[in-house]
Amino acid sequence: MTESRHPDLPAASPTPTVMSSVTGEILGDLSTKRRRPDPAAIVIFGATGDLAGRKLAPALYNVMLDNALAEPTVIIGVSRGDLTTAKFANQLQPRVTEFSRQKVDPAAWTRFATSLDFVGGEFDDDATYLALKAKLDAAATKGTRGNRVFYLSTPPAVFPLILQKLQQHALIERAVQAPGKPSCRVIVEKPFGRDLVSARQLNEMIGTYLHESQIYRIDHYLGKETVQNILVLRFGNSIFEPLWNRNHIDYVEITAAESIGIEGRGAFYEATGVVRDIIQNHLLQVMSLVTMEVPASFSADDIRDEKSQVLRSVRNLDLNDVANHCVRGQYRGYREEDGVAADSQTPTYAAMRFMIDSWRWQGVPFYLRAGKKLAERLTEVNIHFRAVPLVLFKEEAAGSVLQPAVLTLRIQPHEGISLRFVAKVPGENINVGNVLMTMTYADAFKRPISEAYERLLLDCMRGDATLFNRRDSVDRAWELIQPVLQIWEATPGVHFYDPGSVGPPAADEMIGRDGHSWRELVRG
Ligand code: BG6
């Protein structure tokens, strides 16, 4: 516990004492409709690329190990080059070994490898699609019943070409997905466009080939357990919802800090930057889950309606907001990375303030920040509650001593929830100290947390679009960040920061002008 500065009301400790941890008791499954997916063929375009090796193949391997896949599930990789299926499997094995959540043992790998297949060819070549058609027909004979998921893990520039060829070869058909009929779904990776206009064009284009119910716009943050838990915490406990509004909440911080840099993706990152890479999708999605109204049900459309609704209530940023409430940074050394321009203005860090004009949130600032090469890897939502009226504690020091409570939703790592509040230090005086009540998933439930891609791939195979982005919310998220992109791209002005630091001081000044501060990042 903290010792006092003032005899009666001491300063609260900046590093609060951890008060307790929590033991979890599993109460039951609310997802009554969750079922094993139907047998299907999963076709991955861009199968030799980084995402397939780092995320998709490890996710499929793990769901197979967990017996969550239906028999048969056939995984067909499509990529340039002329790999045989055996070579494709051999290329994937070290990647899966490196990135898999569970150990890769030879027997399990052999089982996984037998579900793999490969088509090598150019995306504009009809022969590629004829070969794919033959593989899909063979899979259907094995028992996939014509169900298919196409995963577009390629640069967005080739989406139109792939969809047009798939349609031309009758591999996709625009139709409302109906039970009992073979399913045909397409997962589209981010970045979903590069600004509002291109995202709208992309949506229009995809909409000509596929019905909205067939389009699965993936944002892997939505598949994270801790992100899904935001709704359970808010709506499964009667103690939080009454406080979840402007009467009790002072401000909210949403941070996605990474300690890694751009990992050799210079050309991609130059064209993208942190606003498109993280804020437009991951952080605005998390913000919409934190701020949405109570949905009528947990159905995909009810949840997505409420998320869209709250994004529509977010105030559009104007010139003044971008100048005063948005900060961009770039880590020193970024310009020396491969594929990066020597005078690059691409932000690797951004912090921005959003306001939501709704009955619930009027006047509560939401600060979003994301950055690469920061002091620590941490994704977190901090809900700062209002300060208490100081009438009870008349001493001058009270204001600085009684730190308002903070509820932290820790998305990663050390997934969990904690509540910081003040308590009396035992003794004669009214000494107060900060305490931190913490629950971690690892302690509470003693279960491994599966990777977001595992959950999302299974959901798509089940036809559950709840955790995928609907067209309207993608559109609105672009609308919200469009002024930032436009102004920043027209005017140079990144603030530099040191790798391993907390980001540019300008971001502290920005939040400080409102009388608030960021949760401190700590060098690991
Ligand atoms: C991706 C971004 O969407 O998310 C990457 O393109 C980023 O730049 C990654 O590193 C972070 O994901 P996670 O799950 O590690 O927080």
XYZ file of C-alpha atoms and ligand atoms in Angstrom:
540
model
C 0.000 0.000 0.000
C 1.080 3.570 -0.574
C 2.629 5.730 2.090
C 1.283 9.201 2.634
C 2.656 12.488 1.354
C 0.084 14.511 3.252
C -0.567 13.201 6.784
C -4.212 12.483 6.164
C -4.599 12.224 2.425
C -1.472 10.869 0.795
C -0.765 10.728 -2.909
C -2.050 7.600 -4.533
C 0.600 5.280 -5.815
C 1.311 5.382 -9.566
C 1.880 1.631 -9.477
C -1.050 0.317 -7.572
C -0.889 -2.707 -5.352
C -2.433 -5.771 -6.950
C -5.306 -6.694 -4.710
C -6.494 -10.026 -5.909
C -7.000 -12.267 -8.842
C -10.133 -14.088 -9.785
C -11.002 -17.723 -10.256
C -13.284 -18.432 -13.178
C -16.232 -20.740 -13.036
C -17.674 -21.801 -16.351
C -21.395 -21.141 -16.302
C -22.554 -22.242 -19.715
C -22.610 -21.517 -23.420
C -24.742 -18.628 -24.619
C -24.013 -19.325 -28.243
C -26.784 -21.825 -28.770
C -26.430 -21.734 -32.523
C -22.706 -22.478 -32.497
C -22.218 -25.704 -34.344
C -19.541 -27.555 -36.173
C -19.167 -26.083 -39.653
C -20.339 -28.052 -42.654
C -17.753 -29.895 -44.751
C -16.271 -27.415 -47.189
C -13.453 -26.543 -49.521
C -11.413 -23.512 -48.469
C -9.623 -21.859 -51.332
C -6.837 -19.470 -50.366
C -5.727 -17.041 -53.060
C -2.231 -15.851 -52.181
C -1.474 -19.145 -50.449
C 2.286 -18.729 -50.503
C 2.106 -15.224 -49.029
C 2.928 -14.058 -45.533
C -0.601 -14.071 -44.116
C -1.286 -17.619 -45.245
C 1.900 -18.888 -43.579
C 1.725 -16.734 -40.473
C -1.996 -16.856 -39.682
C -4.271 -18.866 -41.980
C -2.476 -22.208 -42.141
C -1.644 -22.199 -38.388
C -5.284 -21.352 -37.627
C -6.586 -24.183 -39.802
C -4.048 -26.577 -38.307
C -5.173 -25.678 -34.782
C -8.878 -26.005 -35.475
C -8.161 -29.389 -36.993
C -6.267 -30.404 -33.823
C -9.219 -29.209 -31.738
C -11.527 -31.370 -33.872
C -13.517 -28.300 -34.779
C -13.486 -28.939 -38.533
C -15.968 -31.109 -40.330
C -14.797 -34.097 -42.332
C -13.852 -33.556 -45.032
C -12.413 -30.059 -45.136
C -10.219 -29.509 -48.154
C -7.772 -26.598 -48.240
C -6.739 -25.528 -51.710
C -3.940 -23.003 -52.061
C -3.824 -20.883 -55.208
C -0.719 -18.906 -56.054
C 1.631 -17.988 -58.826
C 4.331 -20.554 -59.529
C 4.164 -24.233 -60.210
C 4.457 -25.912 -56.823
C 3.222 -29.430 -56.387
C 0.882 -30.053 -53.476
C 3.692 -31.842 -51.630
C 6.037 -28.876 -52.075
C 3.295 -26.491 -50.980
C 2.822 -28.546 -47.794
C 6.576 -28.630 -47.231
C 6.749 -24.849 -47.552
C 3.945 -24.393 -45.046
C 5.227 -26.784 -42.419
C 7.996 -24.567 -40.930
C 5.655 -21.567 -40.946
C 2.961 -23.502 -39.102
C 5.576 -24.857 -36.687
C 6.719 -21.308 -35.979
C 3.322 -19.698 -35.588
C 1.042 -22.458 -34.338
C -0.505 -22.099 -30.867
C -0.177 -25.834 -30.341
C 2.805 -28.022 -31.028
C 3.199 -29.448 -34.516
C 3.820 -33.168 -34.240
C 4.529 -35.405 -37.234
C 1.313 -37.454 -37.046
C -0.933 -34.408 -36.772
C 0.995 -32.672 -39.529
C 0.543 -35.646 -41.854
C -3.178 -35.573 -41.160
C -3.266 -31.839 -41.906
C -1.125 -32.193 -45.010
C -3.545 -34.723 -46.505
C -6.236 -32.041 -46.514
C -4.030 -29.670 -48.534
C -4.100 -29.214 -52.264
C -2.520 -26.654 -54.571
C -3.173 -24.894 -57.869
C -0.310 -22.895 -59.334
C -1.012 -20.262 -61.947
C -1.531 -16.631 -62.810
C -4.705 -14.995 -61.539
C -5.571 -13.762 -65.046
C -5.120 -17.139 -66.684
C -8.252 -19.210 -67.366
C -6.189 -22.384 -66.928
C -5.796 -21.530 -63.223
C -9.571 -21.509 -62.751
C -10.117 -24.628 -64.833
C -7.609 -26.453 -62.630
C -9.311 -25.033 -59.531
C -12.701 -26.145 -60.807
C -11.390 -29.678 -61.250
C -10.077 -29.666 -57.654
C -13.368 -28.317 -56.321
C -15.315 -30.969 -58.204
C -13.029 -33.636 -56.756
C -13.535 -32.175 -53.266
C -17.308 -32.267 -53.752
C -17.056 -35.952 -54.657
C -15.076 -36.518 -51.440
C -17.965 -34.982 -49.493
C -17.628 -31.186 -49.321
C -21.074 -31.038 -50.964
C -20.156 -28.008 -53.054
C -19.679 -25.755 -49.978
C -16.853 -23.348 -50.593
C -15.072 -20.469 -48.937
C -12.734 -18.308 -51.012
C -10.152 -16.370 -49.014
C -8.750 -13.384 -50.895
C -5.380 -12.988 -49.231
C -3.972 -10.948 -52.091
C -3.413 -7.250 -52.755
C -6.831 -5.598 -53.226
C -5.838 -4.581 -56.749
C -6.396 -8.155 -57.936
C -9.768 -8.710 -56.187
C -11.791 -7.622 -59.260
C -9.837 -9.916 -61.530
C -10.167 -12.947 -59.250
C -13.895 -12.394 -58.702
C -14.540 -11.880 -62.384
C -12.707 -15.106 -63.260
C -14.428 -17.052 -60.484
C -17.771 -15.913 -61.820
C -16.841 -16.588 -65.441
C -15.951 -20.163 -64.505
C -19.136 -20.566 -62.457
C -17.179 -21.006 -59.233
C -19.133 -18.241 -57.514
C -22.714 -17.211 -58.028
C -24.367 -14.128 -56.540
C -27.148 -15.471 -54.363
C -28.648 -15.068 -50.904
C -27.253 -17.891 -48.797
C -30.058 -20.305 -48.063
C -29.935 -23.282 -45.713
C -29.741 -26.625 -47.454
C -28.054 -25.222 -50.569
C -24.274 -25.398 -51.146
C -22.742 -22.330 -49.582
C -20.428 -19.940 -51.379
C -18.703 -17.297 -49.263
C -15.781 -14.981 -49.847
C -13.491 -13.610 -47.144
C -11.900 -10.300 -48.039
C -8.773 -9.194 -46.223
C -8.039 -5.656 -45.197
C -7.018 -3.037 -46.226
C -10.526 -2.699 -47.579
C -9.801 0.137 -49.997
C -7.383 2.961 -49.307
C -9.852 5.780 -48.790
C -13.554 6.430 -48.824
C -13.874 6.578 -52.613
C -11.882 3.416 -53.306
C -13.625 1.515 -50.490
C -16.994 2.451 -51.970
C -15.844 1.378 -55.415
C -14.565 -1.896 -53.976
C -17.870 -2.511 -52.215
C -19.784 -1.720 -55.406
C -17.543 -4.014 -57.425
C -17.752 -6.925 -54.967
C -21.492 -6.368 -54.720
C -21.872 -7.064 -58.424
C -20.401 -10.548 -57.949
C -21.687 -11.443 -54.511
C -24.682 -10.814 -52.313
C -23.878 -9.040 -49.003
C -24.644 -12.291 -47.146
C -21.749 -13.948 -49.026
C -19.161 -11.263 -48.246
C -17.041 -11.673 -45.105
C -14.882 -8.568 -44.555
C -12.371 -9.710 -42.025
C -10.960 -7.619 -39.198
C -9.047 -10.071 -37.061
C -9.421 -7.887 -33.944
C -13.089 -8.868 -33.835
C -12.074 -12.516 -33.481
C -10.003 -11.873 -30.375
C -11.566 -13.384 -27.250
C -10.984 -10.225 -25.292
C -12.655 -8.055 -27.900
C -15.688 -10.346 -27.908
C -15.715 -10.171 -24.131
C -16.426 -6.431 -24.287
C -20.059 -7.220 -25.032
C -20.302 -9.957 -22.393
C -18.792 -7.684 -19.767
C -21.114 -4.813 -20.650
C -24.345 -6.685 -21.157
C -23.857 -9.787 -19.007
C -23.335 -7.855 -15.764
C -25.873 -5.459 -14.375
C -23.207 -3.469 -12.513
C -21.476 -1.922 -15.507
C -24.218 -0.794 -17.850
C -25.747 1.818 -15.470
C -22.323 3.471 -15.254
C -21.525 3.185 -18.951
C -22.324 6.735 -20.004
C -21.373 10.396 -19.797
C -22.691 10.732 -16.248
C -19.989 8.458 -14.900
C -17.282 8.183 -17.537
C -14.810 11.005 -17.960
C -12.842 9.763 -20.947
C -11.823 6.579 -22.721
C -8.421 5.614 -24.126
C -7.982 2.880 -26.689
C -4.368 1.946 -27.347
C -2.793 -0.486 -29.792
C 0.935 -0.254 -29.171
C 3.358 -2.564 -30.917
C 7.001 -3.029 -30.119
C 7.762 -4.406 -33.586
C 8.388 -2.213 -36.618
C 7.143 -2.763 -40.129
C 8.804 -6.174 -40.423
C 10.125 -5.821 -43.946
C 6.780 -4.652 -45.331
C 8.180 -1.277 -46.438
C 6.320 -0.917 -49.720
C 3.010 -1.989 -48.187
C 3.447 0.266 -45.196
C 4.428 3.290 -47.259
C 1.121 3.023 -49.107
C -0.824 2.318 -45.931
C 0.445 3.973 -42.754
C -0.913 3.452 -39.283
C -4.238 5.197 -39.821
C -5.303 2.819 -42.574
C -3.538 -0.163 -41.037
C -4.923 -0.022 -37.492
C -7.169 2.938 -36.711
C -9.641 2.783 -39.610
C -10.413 -0.840 -38.853
C -9.192 -2.390 -35.576
C -9.503 0.605 -33.269
C -12.740 2.027 -34.636
C -14.245 -1.458 -34.368
C -13.155 -1.760 -30.748
C -14.544 1.718 -30.093
C -17.872 0.750 -31.619
C -18.123 -2.293 -29.314
C -17.314 -0.166 -26.277
C -19.862 2.485 -27.193
C -22.740 0.735 -29.009
C -26.227 0.553 -27.509
C -27.684 -2.722 -26.273
C -28.590 -4.828 -29.332
C -32.030 -6.448 -29.599
C -30.319 -9.832 -29.791
C -26.868 -11.315 -30.349
C -27.705 -11.957 -34.009
C -25.217 -10.758 -36.618
C -27.474 -8.039 -37.928
C -28.661 -6.724 -34.572
C -25.094 -6.332 -33.355
C -23.910 -4.868 -36.620
C -26.871 -2.447 -36.686
C -25.881 -1.037 -33.305
C -22.207 -0.787 -34.222
C -23.100 1.094 -37.365
C -25.497 3.313 -35.490
C -22.869 4.455 -32.995
C -20.311 5.057 -35.736
C -22.886 7.291 -37.401
C -23.078 9.326 -34.180
C -19.332 9.925 -34.070
C -18.719 13.585 -34.845
C -16.948 14.203 -38.154
C -13.531 15.742 -37.718
C -12.962 19.171 -39.235
C -9.751 21.044 -40.010
C -9.550 22.354 -36.502
C -9.955 18.881 -34.990
C -7.222 17.466 -37.192
C -4.912 20.323 -36.240
C -5.602 20.204 -32.511
C -6.752 16.708 -31.656
C -4.824 14.453 -34.019
C -1.099 13.759 -33.898
C 1.078 11.762 -36.271
C 4.486 10.329 -35.584
C 7.197 8.337 -37.283
C 9.856 6.307 -35.542
C 13.432 7.314 -36.149
C 15.004 4.868 -38.574
C 11.755 4.181 -40.484
C 13.063 6.099 -43.509
C 16.052 3.773 -43.687
C 13.898 0.642 -43.959
C 13.745 -1.185 -47.315
C 11.068 0.150 -49.617
C 10.612 3.383 -47.648
C 11.174 6.805 -49.201
C 14.041 8.847 -47.758
C 11.660 11.755 -47.104
C 8.633 9.624 -46.198
C 5.823 11.335 -44.302
C 4.003 8.053 -43.644
C 2.908 7.927 -40.018
C 3.896 4.882 -37.990
C 2.122 6.396 -34.976
C -1.153 8.255 -34.707
C -3.265 9.530 -31.857
C -6.657 11.105 -32.345
C -9.664 12.247 -30.412
C -13.213 11.398 -31.360
C -16.422 12.722 -29.803
C -19.747 10.930 -30.031
C -22.861 13.051 -30.285
C -25.339 10.752 -28.615
C -27.360 10.846 -25.402
C -25.006 8.314 -23.887
C -21.677 9.844 -24.888
C -22.100 13.587 -25.394
C -18.973 15.314 -24.055
C -16.894 12.173 -23.399
C -13.654 12.192 -25.423
C -12.418 8.940 -26.934
C -8.679 8.944 -27.531
C -7.358 6.365 -29.962
C -3.662 5.764 -30.444
C -1.644 3.186 -32.334
C 1.990 2.913 -33.183
C 4.901 0.735 -34.164
C 8.253 0.412 -32.345
C 6.868 1.653 -29.065
C 8.079 0.778 -25.592
C 5.766 -2.179 -25.151
C 3.298 -4.380 -26.990
C -0.088 -3.677 -25.522
C -3.647 -3.342 -26.667
C -5.956 -1.971 -24.060
C -9.142 -0.012 -23.445
C -9.039 2.237 -20.392
C -12.341 3.584 -19.137
C -11.632 6.514 -16.828
C -14.471 7.221 -14.426
C -15.284 10.675 -13.160
C -13.576 12.096 -10.106
C -15.537 12.090 -6.856
C -16.929 15.375 -5.533
C -14.296 16.572 -3.106
C -16.716 17.842 -0.487
C -15.983 14.947 1.869
C -12.258 15.483 1.615
C -11.662 19.149 2.108
C -7.879 19.160 2.236
C -6.193 20.781 -0.695
C -4.315 17.635 -1.548
C -7.497 15.635 -2.004
C -7.808 16.459 -5.689
C -4.438 14.982 -6.520
C -4.757 12.100 -4.101
C -8.120 10.676 -4.975
C -7.417 9.320 -8.395
C -10.590 8.370 -10.257
C -11.286 4.701 -10.854
C -10.128 3.146 -14.121
C -11.520 -0.008 -15.668
C -9.024 -1.619 -18.014
C -10.003 -4.113 -20.673
C -6.735 -5.741 -21.526
C -6.970 -7.082 -25.049
C -3.405 -8.379 -25.295
C -1.039 -9.602 -23.983
C -1.906 -10.842 -20.436
C -5.529 -10.809 -21.514
C -7.874 -9.778 -18.757
C -9.746 -7.046 -16.957
C -8.671 -4.878 -14.071
C -10.221 -2.199 -11.968
C -8.156 0.416 -10.229
C -9.763 2.193 -7.313
C -8.753 3.819 -4.066
C -8.996 2.177 -0.683
C -8.096 3.198 2.834
C -4.661 2.225 4.012
C -5.082 0.524 7.416
C -4.127 2.887 10.221
C -5.379 5.795 12.210
C -5.256 8.404 9.475
C -7.425 8.402 6.393
C -4.571 7.387 4.171
C -5.602 6.214 0.765
C -3.836 4.057 -1.752
C -4.569 2.793 -5.233
C -5.431 -0.844 -5.521
C -5.778 -2.928 -8.632
C -8.209 -5.793 -8.823
C -7.212 -8.002 -11.684
C -8.647 -10.936 -13.550
C -6.576 -12.652 -16.191
C -8.013 -15.220 -18.561
C -5.046 -17.476 -17.999
C -5.706 -17.654 -14.242
C -9.458 -17.534 -14.313
C -10.283 -20.164 -16.890
C -7.049 -22.102 -17.287
C -7.811 -22.576 -20.945
C -5.718 -21.609 -23.915
C -6.996 -18.623 -25.820
C -7.412 -19.458 -29.453
C -6.156 -17.206 -32.192
C -8.576 -14.757 -33.778
C -8.208 -16.342 -37.209
C -9.286 -19.732 -35.866
C -12.556 -18.329 -34.630
C -13.178 -16.251 -37.737
C -12.484 -19.037 -40.229
C -14.848 -21.344 -38.364
C -17.505 -18.639 -38.158
C -17.340 -18.051 -41.877
C -17.657 -21.787 -42.542
C -20.718 -21.784 -40.273
C -22.188 -18.781 -42.063
C -22.044 -16.584 -38.967
C -21.123 -13.050 -40.002
C -21.410 -11.421 -36.549
C -17.678 -10.833 -36.232
C -17.210 -9.614 -39.795
C -17.665 -6.047 -40.946
C -20.732 -5.011 -42.821
C -20.513 -2.640 -45.739
C -22.075 0.309 -43.894
C -19.635 0.284 -40.979
C -16.584 -0.044 -43.236
C -17.890 2.901 -45.211
C -18.518 4.991 -42.108
C -15.095 4.212 -40.660
C -13.464 5.510 -43.850
C -15.665 8.599 -43.721
C -14.433 9.289 -40.202
C -10.742 9.127 -40.966
C -10.935 10.659 -44.436
C -10.254 14.253 -43.248
C -7.185 13.068 -41.346
C -5.828 11.245 -44.372
C -6.523 14.149 -46.687
C -4.975 16.804 -44.496
C -1.975 14.753 -43.457
C -1.248 13.641 -47.001
C -1.407 17.226 -48.245
C 0.781 18.730 -45.531
C 4.044 17.310 -44.183
C 4.447 17.328 -40.418
C 5.185 13.961 -38.777
C 6.666 14.156 -35.289
C 9.650 11.858 -34.871
C 10.007 9.532 -31.913
C 12.661 7.141 -30.742
C 12.154 3.409 -31.198
C 11.254 1.946 -27.818
C 9.752 5.208 -26.564
C 6.134 6.092 -25.728
C 5.671 7.965 -29.011
C 5.954 11.650 -29.868
C 5.590 14.160 -27.011
C 3.013 15.983 -29.160
C 0.563 13.165 -28.391
C 0.985 13.735 -24.646
C 0.470 17.446 -25.187
C -2.671 16.788 -27.228
C -4.371 14.742 -24.515
C -2.854 16.963 -21.805
C -4.617 20.028 -23.194
C -7.902 18.339 -22.239
C -6.574 17.695 -18.733
C -6.075 13.982 -19.380
C -3.132 11.647 -19.814
C -2.314 8.388 -21.561
C -1.735 5.173 -19.745
C 2.003 5.018 -19.533
C 3.792 2.516 -21.768
C 6.563 0.729 -19.979
C 9.730 -0.475 -21.654
C 9.770 -4.272 -21.359
C -2.515 -6.100 -38.770
C -1.607 -4.998 -39.259
O -3.828 -5.883 -39.211
O -2.499 -6.132 -37.359
C -0.210 -5.153 -38.709
O -1.580 -4.989 -40.680
C -0.229 -5.315 -37.212
O 0.595 -4.039 -39.067
C -1.227 -6.386 -36.805
O 1.081 -5.654 -36.779
C -1.386 -6.428 -35.305
O -2.180 -7.523 -34.981
P -2.075 -8.201 -33.553
O -3.125 -9.247 -33.564
O -0.689 -8.715 -33.418
O -2.357 -7.083 -32.588
